[in-house]
Coordinates of C-alpha atoms in Angstrom, one line a residue:
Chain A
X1 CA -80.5 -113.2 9.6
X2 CA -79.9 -114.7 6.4
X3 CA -83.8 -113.5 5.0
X4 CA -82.9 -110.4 5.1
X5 CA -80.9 -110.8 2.2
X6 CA -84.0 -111.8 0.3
X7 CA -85.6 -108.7 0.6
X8 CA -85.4 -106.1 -2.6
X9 CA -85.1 -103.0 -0.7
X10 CA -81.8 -104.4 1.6
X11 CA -80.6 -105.9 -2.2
X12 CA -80.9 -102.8 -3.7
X13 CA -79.4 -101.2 -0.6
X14 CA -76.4 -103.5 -0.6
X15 CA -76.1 -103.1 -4.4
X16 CA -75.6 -99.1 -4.2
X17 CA -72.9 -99.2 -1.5
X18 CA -71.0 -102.3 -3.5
X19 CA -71.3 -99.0 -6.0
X20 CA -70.4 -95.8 -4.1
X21 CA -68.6 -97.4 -1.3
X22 CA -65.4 -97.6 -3.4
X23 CA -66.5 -94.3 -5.5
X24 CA -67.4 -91.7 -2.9
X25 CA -64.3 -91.6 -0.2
X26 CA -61.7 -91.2 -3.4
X27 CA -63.1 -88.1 -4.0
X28 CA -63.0 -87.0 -0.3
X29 CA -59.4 -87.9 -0.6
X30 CA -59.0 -84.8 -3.3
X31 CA -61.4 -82.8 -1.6
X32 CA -59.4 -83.2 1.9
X33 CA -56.2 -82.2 0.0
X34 CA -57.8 -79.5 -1.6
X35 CA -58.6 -78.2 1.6
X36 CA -62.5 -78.0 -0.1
X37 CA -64.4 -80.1 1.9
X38 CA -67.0 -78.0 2.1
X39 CA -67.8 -78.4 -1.4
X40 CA -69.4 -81.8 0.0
X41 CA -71.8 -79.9 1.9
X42 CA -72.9 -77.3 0.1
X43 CA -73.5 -80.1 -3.2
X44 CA -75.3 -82.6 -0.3
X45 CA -77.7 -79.5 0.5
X46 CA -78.3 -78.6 -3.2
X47 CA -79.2 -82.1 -3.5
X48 CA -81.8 -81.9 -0.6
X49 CA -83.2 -78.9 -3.0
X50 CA -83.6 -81.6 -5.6
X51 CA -85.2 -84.0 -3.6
X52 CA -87.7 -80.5 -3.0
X53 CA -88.1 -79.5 -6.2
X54 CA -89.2 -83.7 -7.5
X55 CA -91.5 -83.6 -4.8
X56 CA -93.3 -80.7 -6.0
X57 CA -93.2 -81.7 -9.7
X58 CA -93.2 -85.1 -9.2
X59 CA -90.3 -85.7 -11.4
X60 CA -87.6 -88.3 -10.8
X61 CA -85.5 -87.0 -7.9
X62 CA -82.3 -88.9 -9.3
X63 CA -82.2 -87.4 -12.6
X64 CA -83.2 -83.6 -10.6
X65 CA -80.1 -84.1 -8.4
X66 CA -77.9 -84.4 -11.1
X67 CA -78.7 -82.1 -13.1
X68 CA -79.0 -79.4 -10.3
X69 CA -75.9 -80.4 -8.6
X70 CA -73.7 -80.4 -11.8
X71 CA -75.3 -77.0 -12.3
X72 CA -74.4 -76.2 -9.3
X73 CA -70.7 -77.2 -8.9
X74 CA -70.1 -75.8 -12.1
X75 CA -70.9 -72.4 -11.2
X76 CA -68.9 -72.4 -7.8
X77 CA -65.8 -73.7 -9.6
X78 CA -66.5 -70.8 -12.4
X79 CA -67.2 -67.9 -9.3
X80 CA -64.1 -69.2 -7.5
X81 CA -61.7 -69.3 -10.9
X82 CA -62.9 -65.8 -11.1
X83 CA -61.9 -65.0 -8.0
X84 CA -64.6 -62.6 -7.8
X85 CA -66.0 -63.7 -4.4
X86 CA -63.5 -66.2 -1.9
X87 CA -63.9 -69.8 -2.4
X88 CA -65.7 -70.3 1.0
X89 CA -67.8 -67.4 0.1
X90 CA -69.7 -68.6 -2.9
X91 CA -70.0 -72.9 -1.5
X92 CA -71.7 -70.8 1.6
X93 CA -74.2 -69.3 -1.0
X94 CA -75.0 -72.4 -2.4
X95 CA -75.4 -74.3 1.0
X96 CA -77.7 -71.7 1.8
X97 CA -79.5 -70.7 -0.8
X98 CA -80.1 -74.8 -1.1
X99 CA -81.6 -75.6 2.4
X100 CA -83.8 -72.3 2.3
X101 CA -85.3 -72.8 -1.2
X102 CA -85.4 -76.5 0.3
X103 CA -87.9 -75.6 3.2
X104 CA -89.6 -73.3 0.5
X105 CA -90.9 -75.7 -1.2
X106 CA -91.2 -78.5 0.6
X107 CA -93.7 -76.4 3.0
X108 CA -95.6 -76.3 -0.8
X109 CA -95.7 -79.6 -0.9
X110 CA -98.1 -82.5 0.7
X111 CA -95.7 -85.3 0.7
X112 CA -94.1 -83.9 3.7
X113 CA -93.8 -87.5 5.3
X114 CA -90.6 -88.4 3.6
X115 CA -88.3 -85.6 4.6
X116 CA -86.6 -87.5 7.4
X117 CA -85.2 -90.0 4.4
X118 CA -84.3 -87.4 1.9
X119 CA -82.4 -85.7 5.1
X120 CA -80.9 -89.0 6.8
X121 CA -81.3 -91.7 4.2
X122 CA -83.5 -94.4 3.7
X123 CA -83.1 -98.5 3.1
X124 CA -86.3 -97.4 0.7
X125 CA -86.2 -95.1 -1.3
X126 CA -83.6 -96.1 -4.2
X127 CA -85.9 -97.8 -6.6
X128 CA -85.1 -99.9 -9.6
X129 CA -84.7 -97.2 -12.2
X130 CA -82.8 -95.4 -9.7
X131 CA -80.5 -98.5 -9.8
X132 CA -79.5 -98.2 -13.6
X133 CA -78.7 -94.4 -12.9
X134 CA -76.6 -94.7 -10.1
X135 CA -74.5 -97.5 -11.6
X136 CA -74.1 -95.3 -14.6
X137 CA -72.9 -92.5 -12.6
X138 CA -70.6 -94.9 -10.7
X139 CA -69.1 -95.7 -14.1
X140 CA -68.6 -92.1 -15.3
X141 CA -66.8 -91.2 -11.6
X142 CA -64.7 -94.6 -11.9
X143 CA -63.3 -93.2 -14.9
X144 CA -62.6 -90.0 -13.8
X145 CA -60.5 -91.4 -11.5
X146 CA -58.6 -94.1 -13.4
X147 CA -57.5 -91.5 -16.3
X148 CA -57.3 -88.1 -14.4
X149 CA -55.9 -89.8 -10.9
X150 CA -52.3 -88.8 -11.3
X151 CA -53.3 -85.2 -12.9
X152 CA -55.8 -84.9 -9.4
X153 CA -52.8 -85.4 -7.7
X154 CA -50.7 -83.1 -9.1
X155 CA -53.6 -80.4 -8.8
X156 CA -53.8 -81.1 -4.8
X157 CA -49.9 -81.0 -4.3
X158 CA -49.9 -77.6 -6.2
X159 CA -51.5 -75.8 -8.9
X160 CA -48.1 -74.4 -10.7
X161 CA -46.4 -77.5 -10.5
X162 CA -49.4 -79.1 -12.0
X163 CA -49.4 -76.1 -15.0
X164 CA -45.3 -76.7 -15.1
X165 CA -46.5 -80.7 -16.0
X166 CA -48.3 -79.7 -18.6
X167 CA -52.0 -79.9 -17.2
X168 CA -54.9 -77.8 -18.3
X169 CA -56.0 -77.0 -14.7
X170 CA -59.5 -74.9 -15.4
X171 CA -60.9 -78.0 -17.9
X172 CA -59.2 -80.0 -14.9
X173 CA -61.4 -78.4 -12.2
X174 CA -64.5 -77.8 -14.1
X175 CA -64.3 -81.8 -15.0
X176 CA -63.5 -82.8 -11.4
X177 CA -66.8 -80.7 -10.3
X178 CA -69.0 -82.6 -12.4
X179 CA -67.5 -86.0 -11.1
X180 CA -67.6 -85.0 -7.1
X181 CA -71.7 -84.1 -7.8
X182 CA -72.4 -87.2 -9.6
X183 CA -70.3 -89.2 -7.1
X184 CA -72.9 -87.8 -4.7
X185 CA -75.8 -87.8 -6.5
X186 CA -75.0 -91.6 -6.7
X187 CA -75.3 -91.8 -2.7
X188 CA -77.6 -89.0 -1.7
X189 CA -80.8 -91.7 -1.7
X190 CA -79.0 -94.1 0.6
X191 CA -76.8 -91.6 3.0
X192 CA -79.4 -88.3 2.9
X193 CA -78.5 -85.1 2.1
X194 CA -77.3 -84.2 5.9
X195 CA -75.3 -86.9 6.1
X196 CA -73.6 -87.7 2.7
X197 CA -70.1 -86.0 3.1
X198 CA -69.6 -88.2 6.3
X199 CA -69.3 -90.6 3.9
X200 CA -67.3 -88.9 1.5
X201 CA -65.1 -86.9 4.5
X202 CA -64.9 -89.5 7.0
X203 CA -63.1 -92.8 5.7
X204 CA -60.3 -90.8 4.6
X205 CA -59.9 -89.2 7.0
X206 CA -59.8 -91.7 9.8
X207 CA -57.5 -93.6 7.0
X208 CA -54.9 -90.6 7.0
X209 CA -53.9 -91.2 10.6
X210 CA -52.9 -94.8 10.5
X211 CA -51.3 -95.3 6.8
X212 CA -48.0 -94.3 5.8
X213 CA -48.8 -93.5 2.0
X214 CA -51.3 -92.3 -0.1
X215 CA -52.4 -95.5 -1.8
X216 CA -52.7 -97.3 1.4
X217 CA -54.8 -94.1 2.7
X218 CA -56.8 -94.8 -0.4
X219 CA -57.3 -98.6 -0.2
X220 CA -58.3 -98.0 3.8
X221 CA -60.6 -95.3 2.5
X222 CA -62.5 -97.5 0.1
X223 CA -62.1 -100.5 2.9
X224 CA -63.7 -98.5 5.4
X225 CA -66.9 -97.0 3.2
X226 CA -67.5 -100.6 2.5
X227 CA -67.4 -101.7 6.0
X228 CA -69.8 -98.9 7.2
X229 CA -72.0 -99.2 4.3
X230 CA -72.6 -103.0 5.1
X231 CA -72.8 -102.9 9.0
X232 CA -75.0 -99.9 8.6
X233 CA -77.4 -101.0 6.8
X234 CA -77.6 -104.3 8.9
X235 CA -78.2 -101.9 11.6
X236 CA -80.5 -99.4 10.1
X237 CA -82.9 -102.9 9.1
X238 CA -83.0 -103.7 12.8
X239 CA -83.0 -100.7 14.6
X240 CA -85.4 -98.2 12.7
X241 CA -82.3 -95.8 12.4
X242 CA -82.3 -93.8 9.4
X243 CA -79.7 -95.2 7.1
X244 CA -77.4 -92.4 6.9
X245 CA -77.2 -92.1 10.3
X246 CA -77.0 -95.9 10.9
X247 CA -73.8 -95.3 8.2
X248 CA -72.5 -92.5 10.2
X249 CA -72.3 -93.8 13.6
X250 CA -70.4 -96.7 12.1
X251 CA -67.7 -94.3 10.2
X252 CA -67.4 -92.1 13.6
X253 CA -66.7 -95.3 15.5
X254 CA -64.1 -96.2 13.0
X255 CA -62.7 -93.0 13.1
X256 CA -62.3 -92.9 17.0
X257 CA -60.7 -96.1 16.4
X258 CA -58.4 -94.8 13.9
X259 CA -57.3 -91.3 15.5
X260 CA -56.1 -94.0 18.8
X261 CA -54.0 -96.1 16.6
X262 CA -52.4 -93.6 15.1
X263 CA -52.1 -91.5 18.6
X264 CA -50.3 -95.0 20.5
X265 CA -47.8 -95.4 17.2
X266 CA -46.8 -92.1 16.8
X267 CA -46.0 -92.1 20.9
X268 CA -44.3 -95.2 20.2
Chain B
X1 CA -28.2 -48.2 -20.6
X2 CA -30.0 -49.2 -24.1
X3 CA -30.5 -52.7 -25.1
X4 CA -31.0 -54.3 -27.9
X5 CA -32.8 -58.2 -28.0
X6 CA -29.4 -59.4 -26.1
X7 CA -28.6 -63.4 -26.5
X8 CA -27.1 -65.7 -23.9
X9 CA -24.1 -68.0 -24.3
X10 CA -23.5 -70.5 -25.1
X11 CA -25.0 -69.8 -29.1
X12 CA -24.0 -72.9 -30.6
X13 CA -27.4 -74.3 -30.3
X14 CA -30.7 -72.9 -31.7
X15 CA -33.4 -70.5 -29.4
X16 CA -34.8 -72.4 -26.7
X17 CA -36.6 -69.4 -25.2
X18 CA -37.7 -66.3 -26.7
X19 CA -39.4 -63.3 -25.2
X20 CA -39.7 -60.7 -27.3
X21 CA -41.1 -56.7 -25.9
X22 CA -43.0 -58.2 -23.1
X23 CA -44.1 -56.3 -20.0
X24 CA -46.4 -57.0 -17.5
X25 CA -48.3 -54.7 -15.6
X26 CA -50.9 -55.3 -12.4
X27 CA -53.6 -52.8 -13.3
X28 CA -51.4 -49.6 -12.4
X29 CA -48.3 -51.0 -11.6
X30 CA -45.8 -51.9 -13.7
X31 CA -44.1 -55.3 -12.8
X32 CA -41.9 -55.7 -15.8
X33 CA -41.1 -53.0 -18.9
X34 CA -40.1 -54.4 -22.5
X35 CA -37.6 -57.4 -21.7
X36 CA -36.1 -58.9 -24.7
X37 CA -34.2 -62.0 -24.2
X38 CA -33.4 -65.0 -26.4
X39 CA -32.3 -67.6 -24.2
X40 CA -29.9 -70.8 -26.1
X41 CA -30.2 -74.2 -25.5
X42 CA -27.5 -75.2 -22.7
X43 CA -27.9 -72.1 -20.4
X44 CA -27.5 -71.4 -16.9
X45 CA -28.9 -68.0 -15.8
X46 CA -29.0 -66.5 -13.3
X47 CA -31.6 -63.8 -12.6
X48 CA -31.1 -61.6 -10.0
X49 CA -32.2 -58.7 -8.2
X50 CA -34.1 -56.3 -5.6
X51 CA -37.5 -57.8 -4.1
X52 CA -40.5 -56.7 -6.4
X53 CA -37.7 -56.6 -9.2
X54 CA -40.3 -58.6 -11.7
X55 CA -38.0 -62.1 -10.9
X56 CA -40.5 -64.7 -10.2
X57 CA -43.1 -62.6 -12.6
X58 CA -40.5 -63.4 -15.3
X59 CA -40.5 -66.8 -14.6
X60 CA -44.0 -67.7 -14.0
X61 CA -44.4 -65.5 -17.3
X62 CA -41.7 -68.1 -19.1
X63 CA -44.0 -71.2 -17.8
X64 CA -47.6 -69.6 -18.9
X65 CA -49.1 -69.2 -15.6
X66 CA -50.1 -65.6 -16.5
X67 CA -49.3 -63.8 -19.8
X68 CA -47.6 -60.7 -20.8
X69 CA -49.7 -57.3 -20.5
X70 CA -47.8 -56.7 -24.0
X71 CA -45.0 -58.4 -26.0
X72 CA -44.3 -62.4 -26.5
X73 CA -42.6 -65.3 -25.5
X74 CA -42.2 -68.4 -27.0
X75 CA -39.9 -71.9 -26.3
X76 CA -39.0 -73.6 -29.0
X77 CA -41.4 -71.5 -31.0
X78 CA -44.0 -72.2 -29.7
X79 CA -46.5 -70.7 -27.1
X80 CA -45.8 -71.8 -23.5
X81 CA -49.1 -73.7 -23.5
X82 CA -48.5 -75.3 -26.4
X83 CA -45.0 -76.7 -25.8
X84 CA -46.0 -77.4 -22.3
X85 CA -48.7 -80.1 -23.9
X86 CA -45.8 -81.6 -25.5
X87 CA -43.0 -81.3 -22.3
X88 CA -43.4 -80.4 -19.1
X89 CA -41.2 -78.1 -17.7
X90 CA -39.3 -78.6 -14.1
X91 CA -40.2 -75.9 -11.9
X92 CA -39.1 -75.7 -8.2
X93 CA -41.9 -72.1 -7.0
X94 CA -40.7 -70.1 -4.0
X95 CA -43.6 -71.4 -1.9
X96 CA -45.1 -74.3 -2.5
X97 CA -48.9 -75.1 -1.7
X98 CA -49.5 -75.8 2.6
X99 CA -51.3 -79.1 1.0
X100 CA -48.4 -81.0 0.4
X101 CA -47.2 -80.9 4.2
X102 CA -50.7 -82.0 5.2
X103 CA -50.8 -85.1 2.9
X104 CA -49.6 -88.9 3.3
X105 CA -47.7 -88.6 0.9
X106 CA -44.2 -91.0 0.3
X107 CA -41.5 -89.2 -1.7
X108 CA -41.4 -92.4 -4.1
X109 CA -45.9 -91.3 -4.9
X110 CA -44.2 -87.3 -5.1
X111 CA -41.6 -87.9 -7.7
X112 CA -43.8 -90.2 -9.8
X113 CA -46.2 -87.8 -9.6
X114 CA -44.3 -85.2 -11.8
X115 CA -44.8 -88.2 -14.7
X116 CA -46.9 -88.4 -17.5
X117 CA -46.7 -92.1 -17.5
X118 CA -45.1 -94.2 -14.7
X119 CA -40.9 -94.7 -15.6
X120 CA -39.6 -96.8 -13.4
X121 CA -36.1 -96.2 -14.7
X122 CA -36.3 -92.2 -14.6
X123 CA -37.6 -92.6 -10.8
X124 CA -34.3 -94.3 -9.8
X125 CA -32.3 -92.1 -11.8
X126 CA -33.9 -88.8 -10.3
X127 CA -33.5 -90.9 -7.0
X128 CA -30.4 -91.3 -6.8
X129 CA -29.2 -88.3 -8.4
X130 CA -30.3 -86.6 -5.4
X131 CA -29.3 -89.5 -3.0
X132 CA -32.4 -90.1 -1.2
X133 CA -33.1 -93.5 -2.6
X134 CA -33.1 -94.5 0.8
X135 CA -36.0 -92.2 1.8
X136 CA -38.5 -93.2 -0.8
X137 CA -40.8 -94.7 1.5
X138 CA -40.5 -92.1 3.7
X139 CA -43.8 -89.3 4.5
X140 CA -42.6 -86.0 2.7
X141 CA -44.2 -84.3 5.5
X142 CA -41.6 -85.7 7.8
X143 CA -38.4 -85.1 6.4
X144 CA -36.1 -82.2 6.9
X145 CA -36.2 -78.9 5.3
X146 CA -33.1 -80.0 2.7
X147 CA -34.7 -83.7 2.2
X148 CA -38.2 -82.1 1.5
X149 CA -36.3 -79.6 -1.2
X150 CA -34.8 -82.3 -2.8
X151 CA -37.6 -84.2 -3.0
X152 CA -39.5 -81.6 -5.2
X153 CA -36.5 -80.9 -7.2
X154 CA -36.6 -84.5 -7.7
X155 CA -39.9 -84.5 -9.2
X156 CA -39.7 -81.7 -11.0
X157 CA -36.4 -83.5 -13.3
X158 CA -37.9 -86.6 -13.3
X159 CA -39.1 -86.2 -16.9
X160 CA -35.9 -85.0 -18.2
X161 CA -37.5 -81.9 -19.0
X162 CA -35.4 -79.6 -21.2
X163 CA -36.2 -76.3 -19.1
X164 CA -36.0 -75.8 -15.2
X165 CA -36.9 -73.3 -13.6
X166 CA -35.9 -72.7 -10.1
X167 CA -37.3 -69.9 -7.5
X168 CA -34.9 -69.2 -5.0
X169 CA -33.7 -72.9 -4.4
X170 CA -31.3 -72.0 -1.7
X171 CA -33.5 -70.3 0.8
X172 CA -33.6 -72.2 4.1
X173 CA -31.3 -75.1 3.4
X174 CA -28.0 -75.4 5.3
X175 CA -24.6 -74.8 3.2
X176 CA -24.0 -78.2 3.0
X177 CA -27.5 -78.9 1.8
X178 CA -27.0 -76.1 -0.5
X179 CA -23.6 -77.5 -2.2
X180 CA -25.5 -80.2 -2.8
X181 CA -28.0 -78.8 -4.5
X182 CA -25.1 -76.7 -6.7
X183 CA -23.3 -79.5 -7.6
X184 CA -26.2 -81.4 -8.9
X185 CA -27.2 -78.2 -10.7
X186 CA -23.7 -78.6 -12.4
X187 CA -24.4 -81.8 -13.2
X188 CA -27.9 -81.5 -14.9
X189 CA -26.6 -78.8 -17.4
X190 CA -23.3 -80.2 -18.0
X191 CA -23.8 -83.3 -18.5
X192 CA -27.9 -83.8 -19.4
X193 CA -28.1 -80.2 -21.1
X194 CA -30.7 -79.4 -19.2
X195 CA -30.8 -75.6 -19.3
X196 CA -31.6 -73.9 -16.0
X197 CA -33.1 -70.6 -15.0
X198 CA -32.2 -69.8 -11.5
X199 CA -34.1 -66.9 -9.6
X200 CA -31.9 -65.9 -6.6
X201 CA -30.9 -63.6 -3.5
X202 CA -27.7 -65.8 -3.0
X203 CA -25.7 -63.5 -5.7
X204 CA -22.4 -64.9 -4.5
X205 CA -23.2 -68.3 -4.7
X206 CA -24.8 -68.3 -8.3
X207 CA -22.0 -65.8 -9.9
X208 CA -19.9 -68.7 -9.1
X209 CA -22.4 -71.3 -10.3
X210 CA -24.1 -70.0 -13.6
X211 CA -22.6 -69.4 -17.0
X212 CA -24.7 -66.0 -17.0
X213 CA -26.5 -63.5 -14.8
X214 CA -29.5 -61.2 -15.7
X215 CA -29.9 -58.4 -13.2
X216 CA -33.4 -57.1 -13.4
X217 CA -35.3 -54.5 -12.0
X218 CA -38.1 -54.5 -13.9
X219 CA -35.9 -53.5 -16.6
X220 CA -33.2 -55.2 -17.9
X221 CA -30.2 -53.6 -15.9
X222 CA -27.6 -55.9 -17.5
X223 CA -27.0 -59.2 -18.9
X224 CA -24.1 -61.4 -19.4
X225 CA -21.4 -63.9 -17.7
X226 CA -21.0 -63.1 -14.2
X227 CA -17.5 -61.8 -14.1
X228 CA -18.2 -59.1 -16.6
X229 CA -21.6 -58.6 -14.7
X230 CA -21.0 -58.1 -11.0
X231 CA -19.2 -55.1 -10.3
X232 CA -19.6 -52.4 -8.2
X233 CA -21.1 -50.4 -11.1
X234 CA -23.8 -52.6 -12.1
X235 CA -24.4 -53.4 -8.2
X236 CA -25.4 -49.9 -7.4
X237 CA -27.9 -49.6 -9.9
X238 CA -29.5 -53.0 -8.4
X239 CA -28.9 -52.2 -4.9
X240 CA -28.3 -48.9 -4.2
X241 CA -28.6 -48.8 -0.9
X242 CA -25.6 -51.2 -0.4
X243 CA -22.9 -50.4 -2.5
X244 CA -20.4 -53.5 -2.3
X245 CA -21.7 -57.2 -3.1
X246 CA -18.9 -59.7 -2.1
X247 CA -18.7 -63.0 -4.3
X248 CA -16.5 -65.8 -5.4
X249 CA -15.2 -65.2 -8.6

């Protein structure tokens, strides 16, 4: 058990969930209340375009993620501001658009062997440099959220309130774009791009049925990322799973658990 | 019936609120035509008439949310934008986002949440104003209708602001709920000089309340202290389909 531990690739793997573990579910949190989950998604399957498009080019898939996914959230919080097409409307484009030009050119390409870890996730494929980028990403989101956590919150419980406080909501959202794609261009490597916004969606909301305020909901959220992150990759190294599935499993088990603790104390 | 930029009492103070030829207009449709008002430091208004009457355009108009088609409006000379950078502004909408009945969310994280910095001292006052210190841990999704409203009004005067604005702040409370709400109404202007806007159906309640009344429809039918303001006359223009409007004078 313990020589595991001495391996790079579980090191590495253990070092980017100590990152996004605490990172990624926050921003679910404000993506739950914004009723924009979605936004997850459609960003998670840009991100598998990304993954394409380095492929092809041979580029560094990290620094292609970001840069497309920023991009890319940019332009659905501009085309929903405008409210020239509804907000669902335009993440569906993206999602879309993203998987098909996804298949596109990864039928181009040769190194068709590693889709199934760009899709679920793999204990392999973050790589040193990859290491340095994520944990500067990690930083950028951390301080999104430690100056612009109250302003968020206000934003969630309603925009004219939030105006009526004083905060510039479009510079607001347009920031909070940027910080929800790097928080998942910080993951994407480990969880796959099918299966990052169970990462981002699901510790929240398994958090929301059993705490009785929103900084409890939020310290559960991080508490339960961390828990997954760890047990999966423990179980990805011995089973074969892909990691973000390995991940997954874990958070749906701790959500079942969850939903019946809060189901027997409510009925209480 | 002409009018000239009118001013509400009490003048002692300087202008808080200015709005100067503004109308509004949604493509076609005229919401609100040339309202000039030059509101004191100190008021209580409040602003009444028929639905699609321009009332809660006026105030979202006064907080910045969308701006005049034509005309200005300024607090304390200033753009709304600009003096809302400075002070926020309390502000109680109509409806409030379906978000904040689906989040875990304590009244004590609600009213700090209307903060610009954490003020421990302002949360107890705002608290206890509205006496619901003892619900502060409480989920604001599982209080009653009158609990959740003072929870938001709450927040929105935790800051001290200067201004608040209030959209139909009686609808769907009880009457005890609502004297409630009145008296600690009286209490923010009279004794913090917080001046209050008040958009309203509840005609007899606020003629009795405020120290002025604006009827609008989408002009500016008439302006000043209830008494002289709610007659018959004045009613029929509003509401012309029901003549008589019974209130506590």
């Amino acid at each position: 058990m313990i020589e595991i531990f001495e391996l790079n690739i579980i090191k590495r793997a253990f070092l980017v969930i100590c990152l996004s573990a605490p990172i990624v579910p926050l921003f679910g949190i404000f993506l739950l209340l914004r009723r924009y989950a979605f936004f997850a998604d459609t960003l998670a399957h840009v991100g598998l375009l990304a993954m394409a498009l380095s492929l092809l080019l041979n580029i560094n898939s990290l620094v292609a993620l970001i840069i497309l996914s920023i991009l890319i959230s940019v332009s659905v919080e501009k085309l929903r501001s405008y409210g020239k097409l509804p907000a669902e409307g335009s993440l569906s484009f993206f999602l879309y658009a993203g998987v098909a030009l996804s298949v596109l050119l990864l039928s181009l390409s040769s190194k068709t062997s590693s889709v199934m870890g760009i899709l679920f996730g793999s204990l392999s494929t973050v790589t040193v440099d990859d290491l340095y980028l994520i944990a500067a990403g990690t930083v950028f989101c951390a301080f999104f959220l430690i100056k612009y956590y109250r302003q968020m919150l206000n934003l969630c419980i309603d925009e004219e309130l939030a105006h009526a406080s004083g905060i510039n909501i479009p510079a607001l959202k347009l920031i909070f774009a940027v910080a929800v794609a790097l928080s998942i261009s910080v993951s994407i490597k480990t969880m796959g791009a099918l299966l990052i916004g169970s990462l981002m969606i699901i510790p929240p909301l398994s958090a929301m049925y059993v705490t009785k305020s929103l900084k409890a909901t939020a310290v559960l959220s991080v508490i339960y990322a961390l828990i997954a992150g760890f047990f999966g990759i423990l179980f990805s190294f011995y089973t074969n799973v892909p990691l973000g599935a390995a991940i997954s499993a874990i958070l749906i088990g701790i959500f079942v658990i969850s939903f019946s603790v809060g189901l027997i104390s409510k009925s209480k | 019936m002409e009018y000239e930029k009118l001013t509400i009492i009490p003048s002692r103070k300087g202008g808080l609120i200015d709005i100067s030829s503004v109308s509004y207009r949604l493509g076609e449709i005229s919401v609100l035509e040339d309202i000039n008002l030059e509101i004191k430091e100190g008021c209580y208004l409040g602003i009444v008439g028929p639905n699609g009457a321009g009332k809660t355009t006026l105030l979202r108009l006064i907080l910045g949310v969308i701006k005049p088609t034509s005309g200005e409006i300024s607090i304390c000379g200033e753009p709304p934008e600009t003096y809302l950078k400075k002070e926020p502004i309390g502000y109680l909408p109509q409806r409030i986002s379906q978000s904040i009945f689906e989040m875990p969310i304590t009244v004590e994280e609600l009213v700090l949440s209307g903060m610009r910095k954490v003020r421990r001292d302002n949360l107890e006052w705002a608290l206890e104003l509205f006496k619901i210190s003892s619900l502060r841990k409480r989920l604001f999704r599982e209080l009653s209708g009158g609990q959740k409203q003072k929870a938001i009004l709450a927040r929105a005067i935790a800051m001290k602001p200067k201004i608040l604005l209030l959209d139909e702040p009686t609808t769907g409370i009880d009457p005890n709920a609502r004297d409630d709400l009145l008296d600690i109404l009286e209490i923010l202007n009279r004794d913090f000089g917080i001046s209050i806007l008040v958009v309203t159906h509840d005609i007899a309640t606020f003629a009795h309340e405020s120290k002025c009344i604006l009827c609008l429809n989408k002009k500016m039918v008439c302006l000043g202290e209830p008494q002289k303001i709610l007659k018959d006359e004045y009613m029929k223009i509003l509401y012309p389909e029901r003549a008589v409007i019974h209130h506590r004078l």
